[in-house]
Amino acid sequence: MKDLFRRPGVQAVLGWLLATYLQLILKTVRWRHVDDACLEPFLTDKTGLLALMWHGRIPLSLATAPKWWPRGKTQVLVSPSSDGEFVAQALNRVGFPSIRMSSAKKGDSAKARAAVAGFRQALGFVGDGGALIISPDGPRGPNEVVAPGAVQIAKRTQAPVFLMGLAAAPSLRLDSWDKVMLAAPFGRGAVVWDGPFYAPAEAQDEEIAELCADWSARLSAATRRAEALVGAAPLPATAADET
């Protein structure tokens, strides 16, 4: 079954379906942006920047498009895996072309080379004034934990970092590692913005780890606030939560 989903034709159909869903949710949900004034100065001066959202909120991501489309030069960091292929196709259809990059498992030299190439492409894009949207807990998790790669890009480019907490109601939560939220049409949605934040150019491993923890907490707080604004039900408890 997994091989079936990797076929180009199947990926194309899945990409079209996701793109159609993204557009439907953008057009029919009543979206509210909160604290977005922090972003406004950076939309006009064409400064390179990073914007972070949790992987489980990718189906809501087009809610941020009214901010990015007028700016132009916006791309999304997407895993080069087969699972990321249809997501990249969908985002490209709705005006968010992708840079394919992911961390590589130890000992996988081919994926390591691809990861380095993607990292360099991301650095060049942001350094040239692009806005790069990242799901910093993807593609494998853990859920709502910022991985060091996002901080490293911020450190190397000295670009401002903005956090985007997204939620919608009514919605469906999938039982996936990232607790994907799927919004129902004609509901309510919120995007809570926070930032800008910066990673010092001289930051070492310990400070990078501290930034990962701080940005994780802040992005989760923005996400919880967005959920409260629309009255989204809290996530069901997991076995780990109950121990």
Short mmCIF file of C-alpha atoms in Angstrom, two decimals:
data_model
loop_
_atom_site.label_atom_id
_atom_site.label_comp_id
_atom_site.label_asym_id
_atom_site.label_seq_id
_atom_site.Cartn_x
_atom_site.Cartn_y
_atom_site.Cartn_z
CA MET A 1 0.00 0.00 0.00
CA LYS A 2 2.85 2.38 0.84
CA ASP A 3 4.36 1.81 -2.62
CA LEU A 4 1.02 2.75 -4.16
CA PHE A 5 1.08 6.18 -2.51
CA ARG A 6 4.57 6.79 -3.88
CA ARG A 7 3.45 6.50 -7.51
CA PRO A 8 3.61 9.83 -9.40
CA GLY A 9 -0.02 9.65 -10.50
CA VAL A 10 -1.25 9.03 -6.98
CA GLN A 11 0.97 11.82 -5.64
CA ALA A 12 -0.46 14.20 -8.24
CA VAL A 13 -4.04 13.35 -7.27
CA LEU A 14 -3.26 13.76 -3.56
CA GLY A 15 -1.56 17.07 -4.28
CA TRP A 16 -4.60 18.32 -6.19
CA LEU A 17 -6.95 17.22 -3.40
CA LEU A 18 -4.89 18.94 -0.71
CA ALA A 19 -4.58 22.13 -2.77
CA THR A 20 -8.34 22.18 -3.31
CA TYR A 21 -8.91 21.69 0.41
CA LEU A 22 -6.45 24.48 1.31
CA GLN A 23 -8.25 26.91 -1.00
CA LEU A 24 -11.67 25.88 0.32
CA ILE A 25 -10.63 26.49 3.91
CA LEU A 26 -9.07 29.86 3.08
CA LYS A 27 -12.20 31.06 1.30
CA THR A 28 -14.92 29.72 3.61
CA VAL A 29 -13.46 29.98 7.12
CA ARG A 30 -13.73 33.37 8.87
CA TRP A 31 -10.07 33.99 9.63
CA ARG A 32 -8.90 36.39 12.33
CA HIS A 33 -5.29 37.58 12.61
CA VAL A 34 -4.05 38.57 16.08
CA ASP A 35 -0.92 40.61 16.88
CA ASP A 36 0.05 40.65 13.21
CA ALA A 37 1.29 44.24 13.56
CA CYS A 38 4.65 42.76 14.58
CA LEU A 39 5.04 41.42 11.04
CA GLU A 40 3.89 44.44 9.03
CA PRO A 41 7.21 46.40 8.91
CA PHE A 42 8.97 43.33 7.52
CA LEU A 43 6.48 42.85 4.69
CA THR A 44 7.42 46.10 3.01
CA ASP A 45 11.20 46.23 3.33
CA LYS A 46 11.77 42.83 1.68
CA THR A 47 13.99 41.64 4.50
CA GLY A 48 14.64 37.91 4.51
CA LEU A 49 12.73 36.24 7.33
CA LEU A 50 11.58 32.93 8.78
CA ALA A 51 8.06 31.99 9.85
CA LEU A 52 7.41 28.91 11.97
CA MET A 53 4.21 26.89 12.39
CA TRP A 54 3.65 23.39 13.71
CA HIS A 55 3.58 20.50 11.26
CA GLY A 56 0.08 19.49 12.35
CA ARG A 57 -1.28 22.85 11.17
CA ILE A 58 -0.14 22.55 7.54
CA PRO A 59 -3.79 22.00 6.43
CA LEU A 60 -4.55 25.46 7.85
CA SER A 61 -1.45 27.13 6.43
CA LEU A 62 -3.14 28.97 3.57
CA ALA A 63 -4.74 31.23 6.20
CA THR A 64 -1.39 33.05 6.27
CA ALA A 65 -1.35 33.57 2.49
CA PRO A 66 -2.92 37.08 2.54
CA LYS A 67 0.22 38.19 4.36
CA TRP A 68 2.70 36.43 2.09
CA TRP A 69 1.19 36.69 -1.40
CA PRO A 70 1.46 40.52 -1.68
CA ARG A 71 5.05 40.31 -0.46
CA GLY A 72 6.04 37.72 -3.06
CA LYS A 73 9.20 35.63 -2.79
CA THR A 74 7.85 33.17 -0.21
CA GLN A 75 8.71 29.48 -0.08
CA VAL A 76 7.99 26.59 2.25
CA LEU A 77 10.49 24.08 3.61
CA VAL A 78 9.16 20.58 2.84
CA SER A 79 10.61 17.13 3.42
CA PRO A 80 12.06 15.45 0.30
CA SER A 81 10.37 12.19 1.30
CA SER A 82 7.59 10.61 -0.73
CA ASP A 83 5.16 11.68 1.98
CA GLY A 84 6.27 15.27 1.45
CA GLU A 85 5.94 15.11 -2.33
CA PHE A 86 2.17 15.59 -2.55
CA VAL A 87 2.36 18.32 0.13
CA ALA A 88 4.96 20.15 -1.97
CA GLN A 89 2.79 19.75 -5.08
CA ALA A 90 -0.24 21.10 -3.24
CA LEU A 91 1.60 24.11 -1.84
CA ASN A 92 3.06 24.89 -5.25
CA ARG A 93 -0.46 24.89 -6.71
CA VAL A 94 -1.59 27.53 -4.18
CA GLY A 95 1.39 29.82 -4.65
CA PHE A 96 3.85 28.47 -2.08
CA PRO A 97 6.75 26.81 -3.93
CA SER A 98 8.93 24.59 -1.77
CA ILE A 99 12.52 23.99 -0.82
CA ARG A 100 13.00 20.27 -0.13
CA MET A 101 15.05 19.71 3.01
CA SER A 102 15.04 17.34 5.96
CA SER A 103 17.44 15.96 8.52
CA ALA A 104 19.21 12.74 7.55
CA LYS A 105 19.51 9.59 9.60
CA LYS A 106 23.01 8.73 10.78
CA GLY A 107 24.91 6.74 8.17
CA ASP A 108 22.66 7.70 5.23
CA SER A 109 25.17 9.57 3.08
CA ALA A 110 22.77 10.23 0.18
CA LYS A 111 20.19 11.87 2.43
CA ALA A 112 22.95 13.73 4.24
CA ARG A 113 24.10 15.27 0.95
CA ALA A 114 20.50 16.18 0.09
CA ALA A 115 20.06 17.75 3.53
CA VAL A 116 23.19 19.87 3.07
CA ALA A 117 22.04 20.98 -0.40
CA GLY A 118 18.60 21.92 0.93
CA PHE A 119 20.14 23.80 3.85
CA ARG A 120 22.35 25.81 1.50
CA GLN A 121 19.38 26.58 -0.74
CA ALA A 122 17.39 27.78 2.28
CA LEU A 123 20.25 30.00 3.42
CA GLY A 124 20.60 31.51 -0.04
CA PHE A 125 16.89 32.12 -0.39
CA VAL A 126 16.52 33.87 2.97
CA GLY A 127 19.78 35.76 2.49
CA ASP A 128 18.42 37.08 -0.81
CA GLY A 129 15.35 38.52 0.92
CA GLY A 130 12.97 35.55 0.78
CA ALA A 131 10.41 34.60 3.41
CA LEU A 132 10.81 30.93 4.35
CA ILE A 133 7.98 29.09 6.13
CA ILE A 134 9.13 26.15 8.24
CA SER A 135 7.36 23.44 10.22
CA PRO A 136 10.20 22.98 12.71
CA ASP A 137 8.90 19.75 14.25
CA GLY A 138 8.60 17.95 10.92
CA PRO A 139 8.78 15.61 9.21
CA ARG A 140 9.15 13.04 11.99
CA GLY A 141 8.61 14.91 15.27
CA PRO A 142 8.49 14.89 18.18
CA ASN A 143 5.31 16.93 18.04
CA GLU A 144 5.61 20.64 18.89
CA VAL A 145 9.37 20.53 19.46
CA VAL A 146 11.50 22.93 17.42
CA ALA A 147 14.41 21.09 15.82
CA PRO A 148 17.84 22.77 15.69
CA GLY A 149 17.73 23.17 11.90
CA ALA A 150 15.35 26.14 12.09
CA VAL A 151 17.55 27.86 14.66
CA GLN A 152 20.65 27.17 12.57
CA ILE A 153 19.06 28.86 9.54
CA ALA A 154 18.12 31.85 11.71
CA LYS A 155 21.64 31.98 13.13
CA ARG A 156 23.38 31.78 9.77
CA THR A 157 21.14 34.34 8.04
CA GLN A 158 20.50 36.64 11.03
CA ALA A 159 16.92 36.85 9.77
CA PRO A 160 14.01 37.72 12.08
CA VAL A 161 11.85 34.77 13.11
CA PHE A 162 8.05 34.95 13.46
CA LEU A 163 5.80 32.38 15.05
CA MET A 164 2.35 31.50 13.67
CA GLY A 165 -0.15 29.76 15.92
CA LEU A 166 -3.07 28.44 13.85
CA ALA A 167 -6.39 26.90 14.83
CA ALA A 168 -9.91 26.51 13.49
CA ALA A 169 -13.27 25.27 14.73
CA PRO A 170 -15.11 23.11 14.12
CA SER A 171 -12.23 20.82 13.25
CA LEU A 172 -11.12 17.21 13.20
CA ARG A 173 -7.91 16.02 14.91
CA LEU A 174 -6.21 13.03 13.34
CA ASP A 175 -4.51 10.38 15.45
CA SER A 176 -1.13 11.04 13.84
CA TRP A 177 2.18 11.87 15.49
CA ASP A 178 1.59 15.58 14.82
CA LYS A 179 -2.13 15.61 15.72
CA VAL A 180 -3.13 17.11 12.37
CA MET A 181 -5.98 19.61 12.58
CA LEU A 182 -8.45 19.58 9.67
CA ALA A 183 -10.81 22.54 9.61
CA ALA A 184 -14.43 22.25 8.53
CA PRO A 185 -15.65 24.77 5.94
CA PHE A 186 -17.62 27.83 7.10
CA GLY A 187 -16.20 27.80 10.61
CA ARG A 188 -13.93 30.18 12.49
CA GLY A 189 -10.15 30.39 12.36
CA ALA A 190 -7.38 32.33 14.07
CA VAL A 191 -3.73 33.04 13.36
CA VAL A 192 -1.79 34.35 16.37
CA TRP A 193 1.53 36.01 15.52
CA ASP A 194 4.57 36.46 17.74
CA GLY A 195 8.00 37.93 17.11
CA PRO A 196 10.40 38.95 15.85
CA PHE A 197 12.99 36.69 17.47
CA TYR A 198 16.65 36.29 16.59
CA ALA A 199 19.36 33.67 16.96
CA PRO A 200 22.71 35.24 17.87
CA ALA A 201 25.40 34.70 15.25
CA GLU A 202 27.77 33.43 17.94
CA ALA A 203 25.25 30.97 19.48
CA GLN A 204 26.78 27.61 20.39
CA ASP A 205 25.12 24.24 21.00
CA GLU A 206 23.85 25.05 24.51
CA GLU A 207 22.29 28.37 23.47
CA ILE A 208 20.81 26.78 20.35
CA ALA A 209 19.16 24.15 22.56
CA GLU A 210 17.81 26.92 24.79
CA LEU A 211 16.40 28.76 21.77
CA CYS A 212 14.75 25.54 20.55
CA ALA A 213 13.05 25.14 23.93
CA ASP A 214 12.04 28.81 24.12
CA TRP A 215 10.63 28.97 20.60
CA SER A 216 8.82 25.66 21.13
CA ALA A 217 7.11 27.03 24.23
CA ARG A 218 6.22 30.31 22.53
CA LEU A 219 4.88 28.68 19.37
CA SER A 220 2.80 26.22 21.41
CA ALA A 221 1.48 29.13 23.49
CA ALA A 222 0.48 31.00 20.32
CA THR A 223 -1.20 27.83 19.03
CA ARG A 224 -3.10 27.29 22.30
CA ARG A 225 -4.20 30.93 22.22
CA ALA A 226 -5.48 30.50 18.66
CA GLU A 227 -7.41 27.42 19.80
CA ALA A 228 -8.96 29.36 22.69
CA LEU A 229 -9.97 32.20 20.38
CA VAL A 230 -12.01 29.89 18.15
CA GLY A 231 -13.20 27.57 20.90
CA ALA A 232 -11.36 24.54 19.54
CA ALA A 233 -11.57 21.45 21.73
CA PRO A 234 -8.33 20.51 23.52
CA LEU A 235 -6.34 17.55 22.28
CA PRO A 236 -7.40 14.21 23.76
CA ALA A 237 -5.10 12.92 26.47
CA THR A 238 -2.47 10.39 25.45
CA ALA A 239 -1.04 7.56 27.48
CA ALA A 240 2.08 9.65 28.09
CA ASP A 241 -0.04 12.52 29.41
CA GLU A 242 -1.79 10.25 31.87
CA THR A 243 1.34 8.77 33.43
#
